[in-house]
Structures are given as C-alpha cells and as structure tokens.
Short mmCIF file of C-alpha atoms in Angstrom, two decimals:
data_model
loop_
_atom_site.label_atom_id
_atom_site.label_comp_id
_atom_site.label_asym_id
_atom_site.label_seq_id
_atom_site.Cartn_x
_atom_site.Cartn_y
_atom_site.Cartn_z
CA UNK A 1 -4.38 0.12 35.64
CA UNK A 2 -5.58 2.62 38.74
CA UNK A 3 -8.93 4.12 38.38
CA UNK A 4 -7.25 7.34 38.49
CA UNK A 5 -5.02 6.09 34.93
CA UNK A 6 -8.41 5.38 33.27
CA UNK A 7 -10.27 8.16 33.86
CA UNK A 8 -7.51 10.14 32.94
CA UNK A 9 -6.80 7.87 29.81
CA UNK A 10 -3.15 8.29 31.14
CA UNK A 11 -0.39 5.12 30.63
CA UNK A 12 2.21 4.75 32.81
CA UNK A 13 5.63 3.95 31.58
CA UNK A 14 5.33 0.40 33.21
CA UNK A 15 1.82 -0.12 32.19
CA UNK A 16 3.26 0.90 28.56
CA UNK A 17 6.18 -1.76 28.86
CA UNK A 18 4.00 -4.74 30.13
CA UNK A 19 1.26 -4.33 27.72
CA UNK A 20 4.56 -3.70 25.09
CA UNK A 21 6.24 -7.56 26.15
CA UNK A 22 2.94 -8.90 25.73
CA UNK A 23 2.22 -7.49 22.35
CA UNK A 24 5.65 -8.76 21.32
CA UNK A 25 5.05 -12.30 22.09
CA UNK A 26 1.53 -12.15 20.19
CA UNK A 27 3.07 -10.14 17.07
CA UNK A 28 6.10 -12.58 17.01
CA UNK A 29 3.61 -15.59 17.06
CA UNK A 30 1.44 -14.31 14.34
CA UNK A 31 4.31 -13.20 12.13
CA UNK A 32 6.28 -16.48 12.56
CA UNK A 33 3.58 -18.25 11.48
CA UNK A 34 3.39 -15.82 8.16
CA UNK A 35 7.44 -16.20 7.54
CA UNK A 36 7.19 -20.13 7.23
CA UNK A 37 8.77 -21.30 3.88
CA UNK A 38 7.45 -24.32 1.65
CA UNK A 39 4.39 -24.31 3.40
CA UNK A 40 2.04 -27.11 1.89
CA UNK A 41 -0.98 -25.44 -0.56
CA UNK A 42 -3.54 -27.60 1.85
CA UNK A 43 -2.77 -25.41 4.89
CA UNK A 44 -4.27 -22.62 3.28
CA UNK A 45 -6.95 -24.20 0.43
CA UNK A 46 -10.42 -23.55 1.37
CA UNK A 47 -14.22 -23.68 -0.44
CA UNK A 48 -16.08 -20.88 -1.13
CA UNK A 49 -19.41 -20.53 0.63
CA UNK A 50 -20.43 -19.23 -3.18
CA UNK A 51 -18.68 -19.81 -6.15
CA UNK A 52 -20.72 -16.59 -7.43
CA UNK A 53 -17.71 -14.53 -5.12
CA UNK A 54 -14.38 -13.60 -5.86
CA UNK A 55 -13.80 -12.62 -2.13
CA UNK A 56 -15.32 -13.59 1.12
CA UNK A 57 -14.63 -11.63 4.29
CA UNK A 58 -16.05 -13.86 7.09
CA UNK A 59 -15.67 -12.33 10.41
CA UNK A 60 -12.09 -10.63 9.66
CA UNK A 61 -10.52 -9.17 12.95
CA UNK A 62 -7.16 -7.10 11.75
CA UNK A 63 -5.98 -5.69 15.06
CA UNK A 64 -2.80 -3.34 15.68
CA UNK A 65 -0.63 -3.82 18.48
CA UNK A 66 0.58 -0.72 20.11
CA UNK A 67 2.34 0.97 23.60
CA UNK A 68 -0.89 2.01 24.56
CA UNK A 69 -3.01 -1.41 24.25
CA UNK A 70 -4.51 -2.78 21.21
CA UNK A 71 -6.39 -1.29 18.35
CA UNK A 72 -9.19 -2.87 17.04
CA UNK A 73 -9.05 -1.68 13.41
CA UNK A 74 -10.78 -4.04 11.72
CA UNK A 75 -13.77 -6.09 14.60
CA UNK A 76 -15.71 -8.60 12.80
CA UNK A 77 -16.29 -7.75 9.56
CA UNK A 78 -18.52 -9.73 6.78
CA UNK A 79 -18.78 -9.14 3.53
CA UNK A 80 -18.95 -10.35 0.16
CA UNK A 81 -17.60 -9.44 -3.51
CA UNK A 82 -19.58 -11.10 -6.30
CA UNK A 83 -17.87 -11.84 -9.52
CA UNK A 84 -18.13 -9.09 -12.01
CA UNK A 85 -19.59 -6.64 -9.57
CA UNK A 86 -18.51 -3.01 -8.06
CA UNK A 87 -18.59 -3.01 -4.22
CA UNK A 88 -18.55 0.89 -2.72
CA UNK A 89 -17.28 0.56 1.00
CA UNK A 90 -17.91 3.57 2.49
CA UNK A 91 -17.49 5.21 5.75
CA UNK A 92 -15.87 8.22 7.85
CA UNK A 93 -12.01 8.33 8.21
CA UNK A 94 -10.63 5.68 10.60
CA UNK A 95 -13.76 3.00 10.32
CA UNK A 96 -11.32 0.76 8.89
CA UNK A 97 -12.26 0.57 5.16
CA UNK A 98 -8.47 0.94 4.19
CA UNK A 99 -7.17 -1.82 6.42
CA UNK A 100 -9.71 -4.05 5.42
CA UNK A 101 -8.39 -3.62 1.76
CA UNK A 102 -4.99 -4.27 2.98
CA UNK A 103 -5.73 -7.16 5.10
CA UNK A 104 -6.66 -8.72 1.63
CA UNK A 105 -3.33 -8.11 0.04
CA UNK A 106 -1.72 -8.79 3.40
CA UNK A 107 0.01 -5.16 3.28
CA UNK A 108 -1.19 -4.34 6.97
CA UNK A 109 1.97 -3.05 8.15
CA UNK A 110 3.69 -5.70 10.24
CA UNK A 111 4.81 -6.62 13.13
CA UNK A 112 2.39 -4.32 14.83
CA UNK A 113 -0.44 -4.93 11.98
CA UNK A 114 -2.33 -8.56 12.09
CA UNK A 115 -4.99 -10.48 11.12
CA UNK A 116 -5.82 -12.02 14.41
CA UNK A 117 -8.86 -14.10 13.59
CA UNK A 118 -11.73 -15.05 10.45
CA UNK A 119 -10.96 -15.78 6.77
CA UNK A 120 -10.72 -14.06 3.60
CA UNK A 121 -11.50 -16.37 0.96
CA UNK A 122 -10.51 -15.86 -2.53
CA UNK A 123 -11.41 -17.54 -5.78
CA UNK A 124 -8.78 -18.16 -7.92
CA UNK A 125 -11.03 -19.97 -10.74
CA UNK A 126 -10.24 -23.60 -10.27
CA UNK A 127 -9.43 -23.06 -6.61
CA UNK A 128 -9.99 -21.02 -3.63
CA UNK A 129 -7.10 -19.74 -0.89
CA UNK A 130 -7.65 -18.40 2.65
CA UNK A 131 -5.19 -15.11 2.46
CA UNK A 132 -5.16 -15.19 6.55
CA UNK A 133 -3.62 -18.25 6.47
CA UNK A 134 -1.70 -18.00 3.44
CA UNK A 135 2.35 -17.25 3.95
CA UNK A 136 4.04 -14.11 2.47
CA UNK A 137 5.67 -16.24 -0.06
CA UNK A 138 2.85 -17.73 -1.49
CA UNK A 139 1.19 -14.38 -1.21
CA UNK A 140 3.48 -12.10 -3.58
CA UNK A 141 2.21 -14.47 -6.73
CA UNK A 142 -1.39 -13.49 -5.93
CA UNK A 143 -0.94 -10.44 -5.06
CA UNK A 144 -0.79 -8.05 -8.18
CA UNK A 145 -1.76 -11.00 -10.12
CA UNK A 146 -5.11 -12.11 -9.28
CA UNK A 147 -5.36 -9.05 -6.95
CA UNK A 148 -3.93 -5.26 -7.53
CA UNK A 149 -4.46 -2.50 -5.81
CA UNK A 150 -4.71 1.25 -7.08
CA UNK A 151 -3.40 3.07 -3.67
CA UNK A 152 -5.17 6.08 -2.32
CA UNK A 153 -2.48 8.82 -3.04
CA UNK A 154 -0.72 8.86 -6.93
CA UNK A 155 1.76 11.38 -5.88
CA UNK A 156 3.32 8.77 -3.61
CA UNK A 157 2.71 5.37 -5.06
CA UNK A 158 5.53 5.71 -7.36
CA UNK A 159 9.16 5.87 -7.17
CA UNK A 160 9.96 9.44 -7.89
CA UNK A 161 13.95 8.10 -8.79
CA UNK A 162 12.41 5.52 -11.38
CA UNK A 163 10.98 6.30 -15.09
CA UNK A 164 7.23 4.96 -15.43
CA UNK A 165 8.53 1.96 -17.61
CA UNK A 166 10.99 0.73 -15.39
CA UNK A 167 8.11 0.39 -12.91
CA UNK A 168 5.34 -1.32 -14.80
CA UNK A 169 8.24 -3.21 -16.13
CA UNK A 170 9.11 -4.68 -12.99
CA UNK A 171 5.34 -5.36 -12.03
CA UNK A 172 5.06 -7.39 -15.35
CA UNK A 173 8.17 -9.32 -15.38
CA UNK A 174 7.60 -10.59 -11.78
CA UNK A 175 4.61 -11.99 -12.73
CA UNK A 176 5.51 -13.49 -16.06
CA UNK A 177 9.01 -14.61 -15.43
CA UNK A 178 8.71 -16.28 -19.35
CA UNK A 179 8.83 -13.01 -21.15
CA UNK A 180 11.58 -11.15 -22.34
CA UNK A 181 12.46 -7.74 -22.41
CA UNK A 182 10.92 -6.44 -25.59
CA UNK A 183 7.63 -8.62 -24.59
CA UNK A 184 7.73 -6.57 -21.02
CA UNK A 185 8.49 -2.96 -22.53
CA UNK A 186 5.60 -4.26 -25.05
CA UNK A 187 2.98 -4.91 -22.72
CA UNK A 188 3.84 -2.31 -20.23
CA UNK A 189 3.31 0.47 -23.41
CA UNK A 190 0.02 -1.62 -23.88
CA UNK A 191 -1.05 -0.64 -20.23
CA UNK A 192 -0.29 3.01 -20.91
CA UNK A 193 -2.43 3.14 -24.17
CA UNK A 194 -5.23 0.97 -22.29
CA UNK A 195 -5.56 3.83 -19.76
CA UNK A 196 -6.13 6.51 -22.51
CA UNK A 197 -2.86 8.21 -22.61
CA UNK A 198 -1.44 9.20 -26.42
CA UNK A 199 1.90 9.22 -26.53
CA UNK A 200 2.58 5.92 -24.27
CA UNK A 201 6.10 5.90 -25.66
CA UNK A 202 7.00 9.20 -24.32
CA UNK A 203 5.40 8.48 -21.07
CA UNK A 204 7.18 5.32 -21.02
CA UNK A 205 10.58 6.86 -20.77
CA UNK A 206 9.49 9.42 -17.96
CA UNK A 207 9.76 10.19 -14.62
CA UNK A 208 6.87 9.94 -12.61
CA UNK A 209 7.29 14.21 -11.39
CA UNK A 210 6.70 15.19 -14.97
CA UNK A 211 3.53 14.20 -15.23
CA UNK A 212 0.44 16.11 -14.29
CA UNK A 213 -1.99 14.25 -11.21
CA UNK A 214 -4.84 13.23 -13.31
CA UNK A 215 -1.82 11.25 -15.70
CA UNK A 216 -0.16 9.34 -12.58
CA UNK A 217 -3.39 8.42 -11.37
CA UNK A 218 -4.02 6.55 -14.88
CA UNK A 219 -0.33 5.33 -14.36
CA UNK A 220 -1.20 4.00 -11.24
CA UNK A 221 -4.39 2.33 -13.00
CA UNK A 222 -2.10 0.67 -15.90
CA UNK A 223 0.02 -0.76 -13.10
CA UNK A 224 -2.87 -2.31 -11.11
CA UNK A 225 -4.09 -3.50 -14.50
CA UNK A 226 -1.45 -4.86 -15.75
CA UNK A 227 -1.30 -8.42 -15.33
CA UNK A 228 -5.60 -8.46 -15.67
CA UNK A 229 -6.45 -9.52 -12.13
CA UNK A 230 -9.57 -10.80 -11.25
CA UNK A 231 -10.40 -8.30 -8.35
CA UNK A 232 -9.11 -4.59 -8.59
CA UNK A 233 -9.47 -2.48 -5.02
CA UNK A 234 -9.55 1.14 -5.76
CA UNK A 235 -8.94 2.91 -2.52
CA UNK A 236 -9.98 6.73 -2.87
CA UNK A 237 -9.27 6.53 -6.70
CA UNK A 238 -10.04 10.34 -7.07
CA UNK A 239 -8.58 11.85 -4.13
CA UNK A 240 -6.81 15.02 -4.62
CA UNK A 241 -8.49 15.29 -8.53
CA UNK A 242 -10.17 18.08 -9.64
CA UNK A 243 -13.64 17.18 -10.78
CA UNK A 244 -13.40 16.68 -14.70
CA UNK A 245 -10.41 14.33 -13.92
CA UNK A 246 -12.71 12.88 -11.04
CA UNK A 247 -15.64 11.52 -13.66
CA UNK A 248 -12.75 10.99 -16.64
CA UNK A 249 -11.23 8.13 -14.02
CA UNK A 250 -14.14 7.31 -12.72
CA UNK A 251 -15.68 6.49 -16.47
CA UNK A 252 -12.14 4.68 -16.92
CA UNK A 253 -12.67 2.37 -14.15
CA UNK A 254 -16.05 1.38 -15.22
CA UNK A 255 -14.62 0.77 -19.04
CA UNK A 256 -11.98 -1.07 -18.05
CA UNK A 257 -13.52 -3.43 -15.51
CA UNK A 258 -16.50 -4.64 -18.45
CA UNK A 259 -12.96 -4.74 -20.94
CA UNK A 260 -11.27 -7.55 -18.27
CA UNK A 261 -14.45 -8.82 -16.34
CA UNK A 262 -13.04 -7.63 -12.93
CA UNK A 263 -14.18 -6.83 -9.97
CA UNK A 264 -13.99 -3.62 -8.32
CA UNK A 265 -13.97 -2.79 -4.31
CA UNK A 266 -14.15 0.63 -4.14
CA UNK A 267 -13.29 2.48 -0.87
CA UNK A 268 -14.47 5.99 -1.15
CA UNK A 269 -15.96 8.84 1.16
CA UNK A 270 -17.72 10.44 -1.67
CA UNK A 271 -21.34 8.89 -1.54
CA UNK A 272 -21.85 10.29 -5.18
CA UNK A 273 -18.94 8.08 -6.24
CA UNK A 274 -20.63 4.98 -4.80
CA UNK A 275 -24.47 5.72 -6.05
CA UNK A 276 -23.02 6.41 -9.52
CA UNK A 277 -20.02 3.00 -9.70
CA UNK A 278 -21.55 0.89 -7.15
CA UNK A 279 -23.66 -2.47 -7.47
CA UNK A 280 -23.42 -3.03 -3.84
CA UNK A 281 -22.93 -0.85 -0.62
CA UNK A 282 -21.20 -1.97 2.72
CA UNK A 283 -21.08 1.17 5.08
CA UNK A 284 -18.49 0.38 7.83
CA UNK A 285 -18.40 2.28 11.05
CA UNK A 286 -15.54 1.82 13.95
CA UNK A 287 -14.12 -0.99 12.60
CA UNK A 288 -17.46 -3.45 11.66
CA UNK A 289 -20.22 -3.30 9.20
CA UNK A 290 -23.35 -1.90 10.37
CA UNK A 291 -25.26 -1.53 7.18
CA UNK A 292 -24.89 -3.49 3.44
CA UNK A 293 -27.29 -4.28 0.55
CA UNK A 294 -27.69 -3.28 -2.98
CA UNK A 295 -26.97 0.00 -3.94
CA UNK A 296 -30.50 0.87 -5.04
CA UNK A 297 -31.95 -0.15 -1.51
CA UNK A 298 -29.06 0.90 0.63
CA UNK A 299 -29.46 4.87 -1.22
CA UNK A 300 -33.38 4.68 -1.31
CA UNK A 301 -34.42 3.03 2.30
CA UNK A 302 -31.19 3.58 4.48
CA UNK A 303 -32.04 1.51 7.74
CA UNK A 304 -29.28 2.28 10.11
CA UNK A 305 -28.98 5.76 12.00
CA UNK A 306 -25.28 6.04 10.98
CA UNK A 307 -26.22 5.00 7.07
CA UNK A 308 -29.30 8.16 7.89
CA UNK A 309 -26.62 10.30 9.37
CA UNK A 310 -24.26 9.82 6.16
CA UNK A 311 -27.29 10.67 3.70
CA UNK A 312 -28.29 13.72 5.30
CA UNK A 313 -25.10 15.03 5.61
CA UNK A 314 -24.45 15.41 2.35
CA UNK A 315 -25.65 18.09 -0.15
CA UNK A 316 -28.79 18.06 -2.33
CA UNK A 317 -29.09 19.80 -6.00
CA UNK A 318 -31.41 22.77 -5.38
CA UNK A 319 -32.09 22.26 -2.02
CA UNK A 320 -30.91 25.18 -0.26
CA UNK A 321 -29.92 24.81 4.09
CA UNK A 322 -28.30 27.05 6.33
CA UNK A 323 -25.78 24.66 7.46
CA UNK A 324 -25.41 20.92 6.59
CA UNK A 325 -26.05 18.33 9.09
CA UNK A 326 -23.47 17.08 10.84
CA UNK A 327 -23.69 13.63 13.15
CA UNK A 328 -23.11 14.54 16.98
CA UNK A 329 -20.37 12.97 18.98
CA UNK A 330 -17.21 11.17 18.19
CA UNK A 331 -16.36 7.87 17.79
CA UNK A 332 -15.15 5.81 20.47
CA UNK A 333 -11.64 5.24 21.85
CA UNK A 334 -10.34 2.51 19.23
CA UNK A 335 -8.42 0.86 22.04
CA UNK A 336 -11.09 0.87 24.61
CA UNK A 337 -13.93 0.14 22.43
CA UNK A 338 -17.41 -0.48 24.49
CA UNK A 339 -19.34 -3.44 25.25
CA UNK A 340 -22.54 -1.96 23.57
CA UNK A 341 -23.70 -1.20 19.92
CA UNK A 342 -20.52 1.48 19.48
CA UNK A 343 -23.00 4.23 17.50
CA UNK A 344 -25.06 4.48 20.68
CA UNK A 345 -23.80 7.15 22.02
CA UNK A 346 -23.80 9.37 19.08
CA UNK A 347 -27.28 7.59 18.06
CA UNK A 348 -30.71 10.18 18.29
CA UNK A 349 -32.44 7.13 17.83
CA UNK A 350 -31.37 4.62 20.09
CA UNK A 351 -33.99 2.03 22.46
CA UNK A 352 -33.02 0.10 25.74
CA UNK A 353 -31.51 -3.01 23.92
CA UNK A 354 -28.93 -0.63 22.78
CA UNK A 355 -27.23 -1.13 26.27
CA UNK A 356 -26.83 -4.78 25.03
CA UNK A 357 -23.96 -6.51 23.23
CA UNK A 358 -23.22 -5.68 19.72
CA UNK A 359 -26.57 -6.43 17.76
CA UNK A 360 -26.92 -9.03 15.17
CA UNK A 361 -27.58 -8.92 11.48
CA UNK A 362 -30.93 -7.87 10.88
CA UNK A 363 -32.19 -9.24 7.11
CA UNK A 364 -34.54 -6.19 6.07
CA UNK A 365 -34.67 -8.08 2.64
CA UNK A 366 -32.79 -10.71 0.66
CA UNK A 367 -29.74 -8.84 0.19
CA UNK A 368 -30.60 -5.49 2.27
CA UNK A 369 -28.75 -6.29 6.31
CA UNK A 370 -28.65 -3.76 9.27
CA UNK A 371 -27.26 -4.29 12.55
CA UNK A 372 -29.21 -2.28 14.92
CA UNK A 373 -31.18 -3.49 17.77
CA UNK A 374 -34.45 -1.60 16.73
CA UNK A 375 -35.18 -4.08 14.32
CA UNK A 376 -34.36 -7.40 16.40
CA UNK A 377 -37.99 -7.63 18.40
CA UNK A 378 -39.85 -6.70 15.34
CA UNK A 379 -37.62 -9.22 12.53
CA UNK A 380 -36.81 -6.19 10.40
CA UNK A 381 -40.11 -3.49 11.07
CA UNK A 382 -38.96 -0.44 12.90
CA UNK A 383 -40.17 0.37 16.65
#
C-alpha cells in the first residue's frame, strides 16, 4: 500500500481484491476444517488445566476477515469460568466481549468470522472438549445443552411467525430426541413456570409480539434454561428494560443459577450489574484483557488506567459533578492495531515502557492480574 493510501486510510479497489483472494483461501481453510464429518472425539478431547472450571479461554484469537484487511476482534484473550460462579465481562462497545461469547458457542458468523488460534476448553463432567477444534456437528449437541445462551436483544431472538411453544419445543426435542410430544409440551410449560410467569399455558400457545419486553426476556431465559446446561452466557440480559424489570431479571438469574448449579458469564456495560451478580470481573479493552480478579478487589483497588477510567465515569449516589468524566481519545483502528500497549494513547498515566510490546500479566495478588507496564519493574507496586 503507498504511503499516500495509509495516511489517508484509503483502499484501493486492487488493494481491496488482493487482500479479498487472500482472505478467501484462509476462511476456506479454517471453515473446511470445521465442515469435516465423523471426525474422531480424540481430535478435539483435551484436559483441563483445573477441574475447578467449566471454561478455559487460553489465548483465544477470533479474527474477522474483511475487504479492508483483517479485524482483530478477539487478540489473545485468557480467562477462566469456575464452576458455580458468575463471571461479569465488562467493557466499552466493540472490545470484543460479545464475540468472545460467541466464539464459545461457535456462532461467530462464518466464513468471514474465525477462531484463528488458542483453545477454549470446556468441562463436560467426565470429559473435557476443545470448542476451537471441535466440528459444527459435534458442536450443535453441546451447544444449548451443556451451553445456552440468552442473546442480547429479546425482541429479535425469537421467531415472530412461531408461537412460544413451538420454539422451546423445538429446543427440547433436539436435545432429547427420546421424548415424546406430551413430555416436550410438558417440560417446555415447566420452563415457562420456572421463569415466574402465571399462566404458562396461555403463554404457551402465543406469539412472541403479544407479549410485553420484560415477558420475552424471561422467554428467552426458559429457552436458554431449558435443557439445564452447565454454563449459561447472558449477554446484556437487561438491555432495553426499564429498571424494575432490570433487578426482577436480574434476581431471576441469580435464583435460577443456585436452583441448577450453573454458571453464569455475564457480558454487561452496566458496572452496577456486575458489582451486584458478579464473583469475578474480566474488563476487556480492544479485543484483550487488560484487567481481571475478584469482584471485591477489581471494584475496591482498580489497577489499570482503563479499569480507573470505567469507575470514574460512572455516577455516585449523592455525589453531585458538573459533568461526568469521560476517558479521552478513541480506540484504535481494529484493523491496524499498534505494536504498543493499545490504551497508550488514550492513557494520562502512561511511562516509557509503554512504547514497548503489549505488557505482560502483572499478578497484583493471587487472583487480582493487570497488564500494564507500570507495574512490571516494580512486580506489582506502582511507579
């Protein structure tokens, strides 16, 4: 590219063709290797590094291949989700908390979408399976199984030309090819009553536009819910919910995840949401983790500038400003990323090592990790 095309950030139409024929032959690579039928359960079996987890992201790189060059949605990320426990991801729009979900239940839209490199290891119970290895046709018995998904937006998740039973009908028979029809309609009605709807009949034999936002959210719950999977990701559970709804699904969550000893990952912006649901914290920014612990430590001794950006910017009960804080700058060009720490340029507190590659994890504590290069020199005490 001419240094006239990248200082412009313009793309010729050759440029856009070339880098096109080479993202075909890495897309049609990646996705032929996905397609393969009969694939043998050892290509994909794997240990987990702690049986304690019931997901392991280990370096996950989920890139998308586009016109314009490559987007690096997902760059590196490591995290884990302990049995029984609520993880709140958290993070501005487009740091790639919601691909990150998806790469999980290998819903990254494809061919453009892939997991290019790292595992996700999940615990089954007996046995553990590496989803970025694992084929789509092994995939769709784990996923709404042992892994469901309550989407960010209810007014869309469902089929508007399909009644609600019909639905979670169709969720419940895949996965339980042995039942019959009554034993379906039966346990579907079940998953209505279990979200705290009355009249689970009536709702039953409805279309999804006749019910009010706060119901199809709870709809969208029962689904997810249905066939009692060990790890439920909640991705913006409350968006577009007035507030009494808000805590009324938020409480439902938390009752219903102690009822079926789940899991939760919880993708949110609201940092309220995550200090009142959240065991664990992993704050993601431009694609990679920069900041994860428990919850308590995370909230009360918030390490990284972007994590110290995030708290301040949001309001405080009787504390009355002018104007809130907002962070300075933008975030970088997803498809020409930098060499350097990728907050530096927004960053009021940045040092000289900043100019370096991406810094390491810093262990502040046990369980409390920052990547920022103030604390590499000093092993975890601030400059």
């Amino acid at each position: 590219m001419s240094k006239k095309s990248n200082e412009t950030s313009y793309i010729s139409a050759r440029e856009s063709r070339r880098i096109s024929r080479e993202n075909q032959k890495i897309t049609k690579k990646l996705d032929k290797r996905l397609s393969r039928k009969h694939v043998p359960e050892s290509e994909y079996l794997t240990q987990m590094k702690d049986p304690g987890n019931v997901v392991e992201f280990d370096n996950l790189h989920t890139y998308f291949f586009t016109d314009v060059g490559t987007v690096k949605a997902v760059d590196g990320v490591t995290f884990n989700v302990p049995v029984g426990k609520t993880v709140g991801i958290v993070g501005e729009s487009g740091c790639g908390k919601s691909v990150t979900s998806l790469s999980l239940m290998q819903l990254v839209q494809r061919p453009n979408g892939q997991i290019v490199e790292g595992a996700i290891r999940l615990n089954l119970g007996g046995k553990a399976f590496d989803v970025a290895k694992m084929p789509i046709e092994a995939m769709q018995k784990v996923r709404g199984n042992v892994v469901s998904m309550i989407f960010q937006e209810p007014m869309t998740s469902l089929n508007p030309v399909f009644r609600i039973g019909y639905q979670l009908d169709e969720v419940i028979a895949l996965h339980n090819p042995d039942m019959d029809e009554d034993e379906v309609k039966s346990r579907s009605i079940e998953a209505i009553k279990m979200v705290g709807i009355a009249d689970a009949e009536g709702i039953y034999n409805r279309y999804p536009h006749e019910l009010s936002g706060g119901m199809r959210q709870r709809i969208v719950i029962a689904m997810a819910l249905a066939c009692n999977p060990r790890l439920i990701i909640a991705d913006e559970p409350t968006t577009a919910l007035d507030v009494t709804i808000q805590a009324q699904i938020l409480e439902l969550l938390r009752d219903l995840k102690s009822r079926i000893n789940a899991s939760i990952m919880l993708i949110t912006h609201d940092l309220g949401v995550i200090a009142e649901m959240a065991d664990y914290v992993v704050v993601m920014y431009a694609g990679r983790v920069v900041e994860k612990g428990l919850a308590s430590e995370v909230f009360l001794d918030p390490r990284h500038p972007y994590t110290i950006g995030l708290m301040e910017s949001k309001p405080v009960i009787n504390k009355k400003v002018d104007r809130l804080y907002s962070i300075p700058g933008a975030v970088p060009n997803p498809v020409n990323m930098p060499d350097y720490c990728y907050f530096r340029d927004r960053c009021e507190k940045c040092v000289e090592r900043c100019q370096g590659k991406y810094p390491p994890e810093i262990h502040v504590s046990d369980t409390h990790i920052v990547s920022c290069w103030r604390y590499f020199d000093k092993g975890g005490a601030e400059e």
